[in-house]
């Protein structure tokens, strides 16, 4: 099967059978590191809502984990009188749905974005969502570009170059690379972004995407696996490890613009959080709990420092043309 089919099948089983988050799981996301992350998202939403004229909107989150981000964001939004007309969570994992319902009893769950209501504006949050979507990989061989497939070799699963020519599937800017080069595309991610952007362009609203990645086009193999908070072989234990790949923000921006939305960013997660006021929030929390000063500073540093998540993770917003530029991004006139 192709790498994309392998990744889709493996992750479908992985997320359906466990809660992978936290110290007892395989990885930790920003909302689980500190409440400050979700609060900054909530402040971002409230600020945008106020400047947009307090329109009716729904809160939508794609891949909401345990619901921690949404709970923290909604609490921060409430301080500004910002209350959405419903909370909608796109989640397929039964285990994570249970955790989300415990934190957000009134939330409505969806298997995918197609069933989301579209009668009013939406503010969509996607934190570490796109990185888990399947990617196609293409490898340059002596006979041209071929899609990478997964085969069984002496009892083990290994990636190999397929036999069908795939030159046209490789972005033109990357076809000149030499033999052995791997190029990735993510049509599933682009399709979801395009659909969200189309919805926002016609109904109003904005979308915040935070993930680890880059602005392409760029070549390289970014497929990776994590188990017990350590890197693992992506092909050794299918369905038992978390498979992800770096997100191409340029490709997502292209899809969003094609659907009629404006794009802001991307910028580093650290820069975005500082612009939103994470340092002031840390000082307030420290003032209320002086004994937690070192803990809170450590949490802030994990989120914003370049050697931690501050540069590897990037934030990008898309928004309807009638909505103001979202906070935390340089004013570039809607261009990335």
Coordinates of C-alpha atoms in Angstrom, one line a residue:
X1 CA 0.0 0.0 0.0
X2 CA 1.1 3.6 -0.4
X3 CA 2.6 5.5 2.6
X4 CA -0.5 7.6 2.7
X5 CA -2.8 4.5 3.0
X6 CA -0.5 3.0 5.6
X7 CA -0.4 6.2 7.6
X8 CA -4.2 6.6 7.5
X9 CA -4.9 3.0 8.5
X10 CA -2.3 3.0 11.3
X11 CA -3.4 6.2 12.8
X12 CA -7.1 5.3 12.6
X13 CA -6.4 2.2 14.7
X14 CA -4.0 4.1 17.0
X15 CA -6.4 6.9 17.9
X16 CA -9.5 4.7 18.1
X17 CA -8.0 2.5 20.8
X18 CA -6.4 4.8 23.4
X19 CA -5.9 8.2 24.9
X20 CA -2.3 8.9 23.7
X21 CA -1.8 12.2 25.7
X22 CA 0.0 13.1 28.8
X23 CA 2.8 11.5 30.9
X24 CA 1.1 8.0 30.8
X25 CA 0.6 8.3 27.0
X26 CA 3.0 8.8 24.1
X27 CA 3.2 12.6 23.7
X28 CA 2.1 15.9 25.3
X29 CA 0.6 18.8 23.4
X30 CA 0.8 22.5 24.2
X31 CA -2.7 22.6 26.0
X32 CA -1.6 19.8 28.3
X33 CA 1.7 21.6 29.1
X34 CA 0.0 24.8 30.4
X35 CA -3.4 26.4 30.8
X36 CA -1.8 29.5 29.4
X37 CA -1.8 28.1 25.9
X38 CA -5.6 27.6 25.8
X39 CA -6.1 30.9 27.5
X40 CA -4.1 32.7 24.8
X41 CA -6.3 31.0 22.2
X42 CA -9.4 32.2 24.0
X43 CA -8.1 35.8 24.2
X44 CA -7.3 35.6 20.5
X45 CA -10.9 34.6 19.8
X46 CA -12.4 37.1 22.1
X47 CA -10.3 40.0 20.6
X48 CA -11.3 39.0 17.1
X49 CA -14.9 38.7 18.0
X50 CA -15.0 42.1 19.6
X51 CA -13.3 43.8 16.7
X52 CA -15.6 42.0 14.2
X53 CA -18.6 43.6 16.0
X54 CA -19.6 40.7 18.3
X55 CA -21.2 38.5 15.6
X56 CA -22.9 35.2 16.3
X57 CA -20.5 32.4 15.8
X58 CA -19.8 28.8 16.7
X59 CA -16.6 27.4 18.2
X60 CA -15.2 24.6 16.2
X61 CA -12.1 22.5 17.0
X62 CA -10.5 19.9 14.8
X63 CA -8.8 17.1 16.7
X64 CA -9.5 18.5 20.2
X65 CA -7.5 16.0 22.2
X66 CA -8.9 15.8 25.7
X67 CA -10.9 19.0 25.3
X68 CA -8.3 20.9 27.4
X69 CA -7.7 23.6 24.9
X70 CA -11.4 24.2 24.3
X71 CA -12.1 24.3 28.1
X72 CA -9.3 26.8 28.8
X73 CA -10.2 28.9 25.7
X74 CA -13.9 29.1 26.5
X75 CA -13.1 30.1 30.1
X76 CA -10.9 33.0 28.9
X77 CA -13.5 34.0 26.3
X78 CA -16.2 34.2 28.9
X79 CA -14.3 36.9 30.8
X80 CA -14.9 39.2 27.8
X81 CA -18.6 38.2 27.4
X82 CA -17.7 36.1 24.3
X83 CA -20.0 33.2 24.2
X84 CA -20.3 31.0 21.1
X85 CA -23.6 29.6 19.8
X86 CA -22.5 26.1 20.5
X87 CA -19.2 24.1 20.7
X88 CA -18.5 21.6 17.9
X89 CA -15.7 19.1 18.0
X90 CA -14.5 17.1 15.1
X91 CA -13.2 13.8 16.6
X92 CA -13.2 10.2 15.6
X93 CA -11.6 8.6 18.7
X94 CA -14.1 7.1 21.1
X95 CA -11.6 7.3 24.0
X96 CA -10.9 11.0 23.4
X97 CA -14.6 11.8 22.9
X98 CA -15.2 10.5 26.5
X99 CA -12.5 12.8 27.8
X100 CA -13.9 15.7 25.8
X101 CA -17.5 15.2 27.0
X102 CA -16.3 15.2 30.6
X103 CA -14.8 18.7 30.1
X104 CA -17.4 20.0 27.7
X105 CA -20.8 18.2 28.3
X106 CA -22.7 20.4 25.9
X107 CA -20.3 19.9 23.0
X108 CA -21.6 18.3 19.7
X109 CA -19.3 15.8 18.1
X110 CA -18.7 15.3 14.4
X111 CA -16.9 12.5 12.5
X112 CA -15.7 15.0 9.9
X113 CA -16.1 18.6 8.8
X114 CA -19.0 17.8 6.4
X115 CA -21.6 17.7 9.1
X116 CA -20.7 21.0 10.7
X117 CA -23.5 23.6 10.7
X118 CA -22.9 26.6 8.4
X119 CA -25.7 29.0 9.1
X120 CA -23.6 31.4 11.1
X121 CA -19.9 32.3 11.3
X122 CA -17.4 29.9 12.8
X123 CA -14.1 30.3 14.6
X124 CA -12.1 27.1 14.0
X125 CA -9.1 25.9 16.0
X126 CA -6.8 23.2 14.7
X127 CA -3.9 22.6 17.1
X128 CA -1.6 19.6 16.1
X129 CA -4.3 18.4 13.7
X130 CA -2.9 18.5 10.2
X131 CA 0.4 16.8 11.2
X132 CA -1.5 13.5 11.8
X133 CA -3.2 13.5 8.4
X134 CA -1.8 11.0 5.7
X135 CA 0.9 12.2 3.4
X136 CA 2.0 10.8 0.0
X137 CA 5.7 10.3 -0.4
X138 CA 7.5 10.3 -3.8
X139 CA 11.1 9.2 -4.3
X140 CA 13.4 10.1 -7.2
X141 CA 14.8 6.9 -8.8
X142 CA 17.1 6.3 -11.8
X143 CA 13.9 5.8 -13.8
X144 CA 12.1 8.9 -12.6
X145 CA 9.8 9.7 -9.7
X146 CA 7.9 6.9 -8.0
X147 CA 5.4 6.9 -5.2
X148 CA 6.7 5.3 -2.0
X149 CA 4.9 2.2 -0.9
X150 CA 5.1 0.0 2.2
X151 CA 5.9 -3.7 1.6
X152 CA 6.7 -6.8 3.7
X153 CA 10.3 -7.9 3.5
X154 CA 11.3 -11.0 5.5
X155 CA 8.5 -10.4 8.0
X156 CA 9.2 -6.6 8.4
X157 CA 7.4 -3.7 6.9
X158 CA 9.7 -1.4 4.9
X159 CA 9.2 1.6 2.5
X160 CA 10.1 1.0 -1.1
X161 CA 9.8 2.9 -4.4
X162 CA 6.7 1.8 -6.3
X163 CA 6.7 0.8 -10.0
X164 CA 4.2 3.4 -11.4
X165 CA 5.6 6.6 -12.8
X166 CA 4.6 9.6 -10.6
X167 CA 6.5 12.5 -12.1
X168 CA 3.3 14.6 -12.5
X169 CA 2.5 14.2 -8.8
X170 CA 5.7 16.0 -7.7
X171 CA 5.5 19.8 -7.5
X172 CA 7.3 21.2 -10.5
X173 CA 9.6 23.3 -8.2
X174 CA 11.0 20.0 -6.7
X175 CA 11.3 17.7 -9.7
X176 CA 14.9 18.7 -10.4
X177 CA 16.2 17.0 -7.2
X178 CA 18.6 14.1 -7.6
X179 CA 18.1 10.3 -7.1
X180 CA 17.1 9.3 -3.6
X181 CA 15.3 12.6 -2.8
X182 CA 11.9 12.2 -1.1
X183 CA 9.1 14.7 -1.6
X184 CA 5.9 14.8 0.3
X185 CA 2.4 16.1 -0.5
X186 CA -0.7 16.2 1.7
X187 CA -3.8 16.3 -0.4
X188 CA -6.0 15.3 2.5
X189 CA -4.8 18.3 4.6
X190 CA -5.3 20.7 1.6
X191 CA -8.8 19.4 1.0
X192 CA -9.8 20.0 4.6
X193 CA -8.2 23.5 4.7
X194 CA -10.0 24.4 1.4
X195 CA -13.3 23.3 2.8
X196 CA -12.9 25.2 6.0
X197 CA -11.7 28.3 4.1
X198 CA -14.7 28.1 1.7
X199 CA -17.1 28.0 4.6
X200 CA -15.4 31.0 6.3
X201 CA -15.3 33.0 3.1
X202 CA -19.0 32.6 2.6
X203 CA -20.3 32.6 6.3
X204 CA -17.6 34.7 8.0
X205 CA -15.2 33.8 10.7
X206 CA -11.6 32.7 11.1
X207 CA -9.4 29.7 11.6
X208 CA -6.3 29.3 13.7
X209 CA -3.9 26.5 12.8
X210 CA -0.9 25.7 15.0
X211 CA 1.4 22.8 14.1
X212 CA 5.0 21.9 13.6
X213 CA 6.1 22.4 10.0
X214 CA 7.6 24.6 7.4
X215 CA 6.8 26.8 4.4
X216 CA 7.5 24.9 1.2
X217 CA 8.1 23.8 -1.4
X218 CA 10.8 21.7 0.2
X219 CA 12.1 18.2 -0.2
X220 CA 12.8 15.7 2.6
X221 CA 11.3 12.8 4.6
X222 CA 9.5 14.1 7.6
X223 CA 7.4 11.0 8.5
X224 CA 8.1 10.1 12.1
X225 CA 6.7 8.0 14.9
X226 CA 6.5 8.6 18.7
X227 CA 6.0 6.0 21.4
X228 CA 6.4 6.6 25.2
X229 CA 7.6 10.2 24.4
X230 CA 10.5 8.9 22.3
X231 CA 11.0 8.6 18.6
X232 CA 10.3 5.2 17.1
X233 CA 10.4 3.3 13.8
X234 CA 7.3 4.4 11.8
X235 CA 7.1 1.0 10.2
X236 CA 7.8 -1.3 13.2
X237 CA 4.5 -1.3 15.1
X238 CA 1.6 -0.1 12.9
X239 CA -1.3 1.1 14.9
X240 CA 0.7 1.2 18.1
X241 CA 2.7 4.4 17.5
X242 CA 1.7 7.9 16.7
X243 CA 2.5 8.7 13.1
X244 CA 3.0 12.4 12.0
X245 CA 4.6 14.5 9.3
X246 CA 5.7 18.1 9.2
X247 CA 3.0 20.4 7.9
X248 CA 3.6 22.5 4.8
X249 CA 2.1 25.8 5.7
X250 CA 2.6 27.2 2.2
X251 CA 0.4 24.5 0.8
X252 CA -2.3 25.1 3.4
X253 CA -2.2 28.8 2.6
X254 CA -2.5 28.2 -1.1
X255 CA -5.6 26.0 -0.5
X256 CA -7.1 28.7 1.7
X257 CA -6.6 31.5 -0.7
X258 CA -8.0 29.3 -3.5
X259 CA -11.2 29.0 -1.5
X260 CA -11.5 32.8 -1.1
X261 CA -10.1 33.4 2.4
X262 CA -7.3 35.7 3.5
X263 CA -4.2 34.3 5.2
X264 CA -2.1 35.7 8.1
X265 CA 1.2 34.2 9.0
X266 CA 2.7 31.8 9.6
X267 CA 4.7 33.0 12.5
X268 CA 6.6 31.0 15.2
X269 CA 4.4 29.8 18.0
X270 CA 6.6 31.6 20.5
X271 CA 6.3 34.9 18.8
X272 CA 2.5 34.5 18.5
X273 CA 2.1 33.7 22.2
X274 CA 4.2 36.6 23.2
X275 CA 2.2 39.0 21.0
X276 CA -1.0 37.7 22.7
X277 CA 0.4 38.4 26.2
X278 CA 1.6 35.1 27.6
X279 CA 4.3 36.8 29.7
X280 CA 1.7 39.0 31.4
X281 CA -0.6 36.0 32.0
X282 CA 2.4 34.1 33.6
X283 CA 3.0 37.1 35.9
X284 CA -0.6 37.2 36.9
X285 CA -0.6 33.4 37.7
X286 CA 2.6 33.8 39.6
X287 CA 1.2 36.6 41.7
X288 CA -1.7 34.5 42.6
X289 CA 0.5 31.4 43.4
X290 CA 4.0 32.5 44.2
X291 CA 5.0 28.9 45.1
X292 CA 4.4 28.0 41.4
X293 CA 6.7 30.6 40.0
X294 CA 9.4 28.2 38.7
X295 CA 6.8 25.7 37.4
X296 CA 4.9 28.5 35.5
X297 CA 8.2 29.9 34.0
X298 CA 9.1 26.4 32.9
X299 CA 5.8 25.9 31.2
X300 CA 6.0 29.3 29.4
X301 CA 9.6 28.5 28.3
X302 CA 8.5 25.1 26.8
X303 CA 5.8 27.0 24.7
X304 CA 7.8 30.0 23.6
X305 CA 11.6 29.3 23.6
X306 CA 13.2 28.6 20.2
X307 CA 14.9 25.5 21.5
X308 CA 11.6 24.1 22.6
X309 CA 8.3 24.6 20.8
X310 CA 8.7 28.3 20.0
X311 CA 10.2 28.0 16.5
X312 CA 9.4 24.5 15.3
X313 CA 5.7 25.1 15.9
X314 CA 4.1 27.7 13.8
X315 CA 0.8 29.6 13.9
X316 CA -1.3 30.6 10.9
X317 CA -4.7 32.2 10.6
X318 CA -7.2 32.4 7.8
X319 CA -10.2 34.7 7.8
X320 CA -13.1 36.0 5.8
X321 CA -12.4 39.2 3.9
X322 CA -15.0 41.1 6.0
X323 CA -13.3 40.2 9.2
X324 CA -10.4 42.1 10.8
X325 CA -6.8 40.9 10.7
X326 CA -6.4 38.4 13.6
X327 CA -4.1 39.4 16.5
X328 CA -0.6 38.1 16.8
X329 CA 0.3 38.3 13.1
X330 CA 2.1 41.0 11.3
X331 CA -0.2 43.2 9.1
X332 CA 0.8 42.0 5.6
X333 CA -2.5 42.8 3.9
X334 CA -3.8 39.3 4.0
X335 CA -0.8 37.7 2.4
X336 CA 1.5 35.1 4.0

